[in-house]
Amino acid sequence: MTNSQEQTTSPTEVPLEEAVPKSNGEAVTELPTEEVLVTEEIVEPEELEAQQEKKSGGKVWIGFDLGGTKMLCKAYSDKFKELGSRRKKTKSRKGDKSIVDRMIDTIEETLKEAERSKSQIA
C-alpha cells in the first residue's frame, strides 16, 4: 500500500448513553440503574443476625465448666456467637447425683435462653 491508499481513522467519542447496547444490538439512550430495596423496618445488624440464626435452626455447641464451687454453661452458634449462658453454685456437699442433676438443669436453662432444643446440640 502506498501512502495515498492508506486509510486513516481518528478516534471519536461516543457518549456513554449511546454506548450501552440493548440485547438486540441497538444502542439505548438510558443508563443502567441499580435497584434499591427499600424496607420500612430498620433492623440493627446484631438483631438481624440473631433472627437469621433462629430461622436457620442451626446446631448449638455447649461449653461447660465444672468446678468445686461453681458451674458455668454457655451455648454457641455454628459461628461461635454466644447464644446463652448460665452460672450456678456446684453445691458439691450434696453429693454426686445432686451435681449431675444441677448440670443437666444448667444445660437445659442455657438451651432455653438460647432458644434451642436438646436435639440441636452438636
mmCIF file with all atom_site columns, C-alpha atoms in Angstrom, residues 23-95:
data_model
loop_
_atom_site.group_PDB
_atom_site.id
_atom_site.type_symbol
_atom_site.label_atom_id
_atom_site.label_alt_id
_atom_site.label_comp_id
_atom_site.label_asym_id
_atom_site.label_entity_id
_atom_site.label_seq_id
_atom_site.pdbx_PDB_ins_code
_atom_site.Cartn_x
_atom_site.Cartn_y
_atom_site.Cartn_z
_atom_site.occupancy
_atom_site.B_iso_or_equiv
_atom_site.pdbx_formal_charge
_atom_site.auth_seq_id
_atom_site.auth_comp_id
_atom_site.auth_asym_id
_atom_site.auth_atom_id
_atom_site.pdbx_PDB_model_num
ATOM 1  C CA . SER A 1 23 ? -29.993 -7.194  23.739 1.00 0.00 ? 23 SER A CA 1
ATOM 2  C CA . ASN A 1 24 ? -30.873 -6.811  20.052 1.00 0.00 ? 24 ASN A CA 1
ATOM 3  C CA . GLY A 1 25 ? -27.730 -4.791  19.373 1.00 0.00 ? 25 GLY A CA 1
ATOM 4  C CA . GLU A 1 26 ? -29.356 -1.365  19.254 1.00 0.00 ? 26 GLU A CA 1
ATOM 5  C CA . ALA A 1 27 ? -27.971 1.442   21.360 1.00 0.00 ? 27 ALA A CA 1
ATOM 6  C CA . VAL A 1 28 ? -30.050 2.838   24.187 1.00 0.00 ? 28 VAL A CA 1
ATOM 7  C CA . THR A 1 29 ? -30.165 6.377   25.465 1.00 0.00 ? 29 THR A CA 1
ATOM 8  C CA . GLU A 1 30 ? -30.641 5.457   29.118 1.00 0.00 ? 30 GLU A CA 1
ATOM 9  C CA . LEU A 1 31 ? -28.030 4.411   31.621 1.00 0.00 ? 31 LEU A CA 1
ATOM 10 C CA . PRO A 1 32 ? -28.301 1.174   33.566 1.00 0.00 ? 32 PRO A CA 1
ATOM 11 C CA . THR A 1 33 ? -29.552 1.730   37.085 1.00 0.00 ? 33 THR A CA 1
ATOM 12 C CA . GLU A 1 34 ? -29.277 -0.151  40.331 1.00 0.00 ? 34 GLU A CA 1
ATOM 13 C CA . GLU A 1 35 ? -32.374 -1.377  42.046 1.00 0.00 ? 35 GLU A CA 1
ATOM 14 C CA . VAL A 1 36 ? -32.546 -0.421  45.690 1.00 0.00 ? 36 VAL A CA 1
ATOM 15 C CA . LEU A 1 37 ? -34.526 -2.499  48.132 1.00 0.00 ? 37 LEU A CA 1
ATOM 16 C CA . VAL A 1 38 ? -36.446 -0.220  50.445 1.00 0.00 ? 38 VAL A CA 1
ATOM 17 C CA . THR A 1 39 ? -37.871 -1.561  53.659 1.00 0.00 ? 39 THR A CA 1
ATOM 18 C CA . GLU A 1 40 ? -39.913 0.194   56.251 1.00 0.00 ? 40 GLU A CA 1
ATOM 19 C CA . GLU A 1 41 ? -38.286 -1.620  59.143 1.00 0.00 ? 41 GLU A CA 1
ATOM 20 C CA . ILE A 1 42 ? -34.809 -0.725  60.367 1.00 0.00 ? 42 ILE A CA 1
ATOM 21 C CA . VAL A 1 43 ? -33.030 -3.672  61.959 1.00 0.00 ? 43 VAL A CA 1
ATOM 22 C CA . GLU A 1 44 ? -29.706 -3.482  63.756 1.00 0.00 ? 44 GLU A CA 1
ATOM 23 C CA . PRO A 1 45 ? -27.052 -5.910  62.427 1.00 0.00 ? 45 PRO A CA 1
ATOM 24 C CA . GLU A 1 46 ? -26.911 -7.846  65.706 1.00 0.00 ? 46 GLU A CA 1
ATOM 25 C CA . GLU A 1 47 ? -30.685 -8.270  65.726 1.00 0.00 ? 47 GLU A CA 1
ATOM 26 C CA . LEU A 1 48 ? -30.702 -9.349  62.080 1.00 0.00 ? 48 LEU A CA 1
ATOM 27 C CA . GLU A 1 49 ? -28.016 -11.934 62.777 1.00 0.00 ? 49 GLU A CA 1
ATOM 28 C CA . ALA A 1 50 ? -29.997 -13.263 65.738 1.00 0.00 ? 50 ALA A CA 1
ATOM 29 C CA . GLN A 1 51 ? -33.151 -13.528 63.593 1.00 0.00 ? 51 GLN A CA 1
ATOM 30 C CA . GLN A 1 52 ? -31.251 -15.406 60.902 1.00 0.00 ? 52 GLN A CA 1
ATOM 31 C CA . GLU A 1 53 ? -29.795 -17.823 63.432 1.00 0.00 ? 53 GLU A CA 1
ATOM 32 C CA . LYS A 1 54 ? -33.240 -18.542 64.879 1.00 0.00 ? 54 LYS A CA 1
ATOM 33 C CA . LYS A 1 55 ? -34.606 -19.213 61.398 1.00 0.00 ? 55 LYS A CA 1
ATOM 34 C CA . SER A 1 56 ? -31.692 -21.435 60.431 1.00 0.00 ? 56 SER A CA 1
ATOM 35 C CA . GLY A 1 57 ? -32.234 -23.706 63.421 1.00 0.00 ? 57 GLY A CA 1
ATOM 36 C CA . GLY A 1 58 ? -28.524 -24.469 63.299 1.00 0.00 ? 58 GLY A CA 1
ATOM 37 C CA . LYS A 1 59 ? -26.595 -26.633 65.661 1.00 0.00 ? 59 LYS A CA 1
ATOM 38 C CA . VAL A 1 60 ? -25.649 -25.333 69.072 1.00 0.00 ? 60 VAL A CA 1
ATOM 39 C CA . TRP A 1 61 ? -22.356 -26.004 70.805 1.00 0.00 ? 61 TRP A CA 1
ATOM 40 C CA . ILE A 1 62 ? -22.324 -26.336 74.591 1.00 0.00 ? 62 ILE A CA 1
ATOM 41 C CA . GLY A 1 63 ? -19.343 -25.405 76.723 1.00 0.00 ? 63 GLY A CA 1
ATOM 42 C CA . PHE A 1 64 ? -19.382 -26.468 80.365 1.00 0.00 ? 64 PHE A CA 1
ATOM 43 C CA . ASP A 1 65 ? -17.017 -25.580 83.207 1.00 0.00 ? 65 ASP A CA 1
ATOM 44 C CA . LEU A 1 66 ? -17.500 -27.644 86.356 1.00 0.00 ? 66 LEU A CA 1
ATOM 45 C CA . GLY A 1 67 ? -15.582 -26.544 89.401 1.00 0.00 ? 67 GLY A CA 1
ATOM 46 C CA . GLY A 1 68 ? -15.710 -27.246 93.110 1.00 0.00 ? 68 GLY A CA 1
ATOM 47 C CA . THR A 1 69 ? -17.723 -24.089 93.875 1.00 0.00 ? 69 THR A CA 1
ATOM 48 C CA . LYS A 1 70 ? -19.420 -23.117 90.613 1.00 0.00 ? 70 LYS A CA 1
ATOM 49 C CA . MET A 1 71 ? -20.555 -24.444 87.264 1.00 0.00 ? 71 MET A CA 1
ATOM 50 C CA . LEU A 1 72 ? -20.831 -22.380 84.108 1.00 0.00 ? 72 LEU A CA 1
ATOM 51 C CA . CYS A 1 73 ? -22.584 -23.344 80.890 1.00 0.00 ? 73 CYS A CA 1
ATOM 52 C CA . LYS A 1 74 ? -22.504 -21.423 77.596 1.00 0.00 ? 74 LYS A CA 1
ATOM 53 C CA . ALA A 1 75 ? -24.241 -22.074 74.288 1.00 0.00 ? 75 ALA A CA 1
ATOM 54 C CA . TYR A 1 76 ? -22.655 -21.020 70.994 1.00 0.00 ? 76 TYR A CA 1
ATOM 55 C CA . SER A 1 77 ? -23.845 -20.932 67.391 1.00 0.00 ? 77 SER A CA 1
ATOM 56 C CA . ASP A 1 78 ? -22.021 -22.552 64.464 1.00 0.00 ? 78 ASP A CA 1
ATOM 57 C CA . LYS A 1 79 ? -20.297 -19.184 64.030 1.00 0.00 ? 79 LYS A CA 1
ATOM 58 C CA . PHE A 1 80 ? -19.186 -19.120 67.690 1.00 0.00 ? 80 PHE A CA 1
ATOM 59 C CA . LYS A 1 81 ? -21.602 -16.395 68.693 1.00 0.00 ? 81 LYS A CA 1
ATOM 60 C CA . GLU A 1 82 ? -22.707 -16.715 72.306 1.00 0.00 ? 82 GLU A CA 1
ATOM 61 C CA . LEU A 1 83 ? -26.414 -17.548 72.447 1.00 0.00 ? 83 LEU A CA 1
ATOM 62 C CA . GLY A 1 84 ? -26.923 -18.175 76.151 1.00 0.00 ? 84 GLY A CA 1
ATOM 63 C CA . SER A 1 85 ? -25.153 -18.526 79.472 1.00 0.00 ? 85 SER A CA 1
ATOM 64 C CA . ARG A 1 86 ? -25.948 -19.854 82.961 1.00 0.00 ? 86 ARG A CA 1
ATOM 65 C CA . ARG A 1 87 ? -23.909 -19.955 86.149 1.00 0.00 ? 87 ARG A CA 1
ATOM 66 C CA . LYS A 1 88 ? -24.819 -21.844 89.331 1.00 0.00 ? 88 LYS A CA 1
ATOM 67 C CA . LYS A 1 89 ? -23.185 -22.948 92.539 1.00 0.00 ? 89 LYS A CA 1
ATOM 68 C CA . THR A 1 90 ? -21.967 -26.541 92.342 1.00 0.00 ? 90 THR A CA 1
ATOM 69 C CA . LYS A 1 91 ? -23.155 -27.434 95.870 1.00 0.00 ? 91 LYS A CA 1
ATOM 70 C CA . SER A 1 92 ? -20.743 -30.371 95.916 1.00 0.00 ? 92 SER A CA 1
ATOM 71 C CA . ARG A 1 93 ? -21.569 -31.166 99.553 1.00 0.00 ? 93 ARG A CA 1
ATOM 72 C CA . LYS A 1 94 ? -24.948 -32.548 98.436 1.00 0.00 ? 94 LYS A CA 1
ATOM 73 C CA . GLY A 1 95 ? -23.322 -35.448 96.564 1.00 0.00 ? 95 GLY A CA 1
#
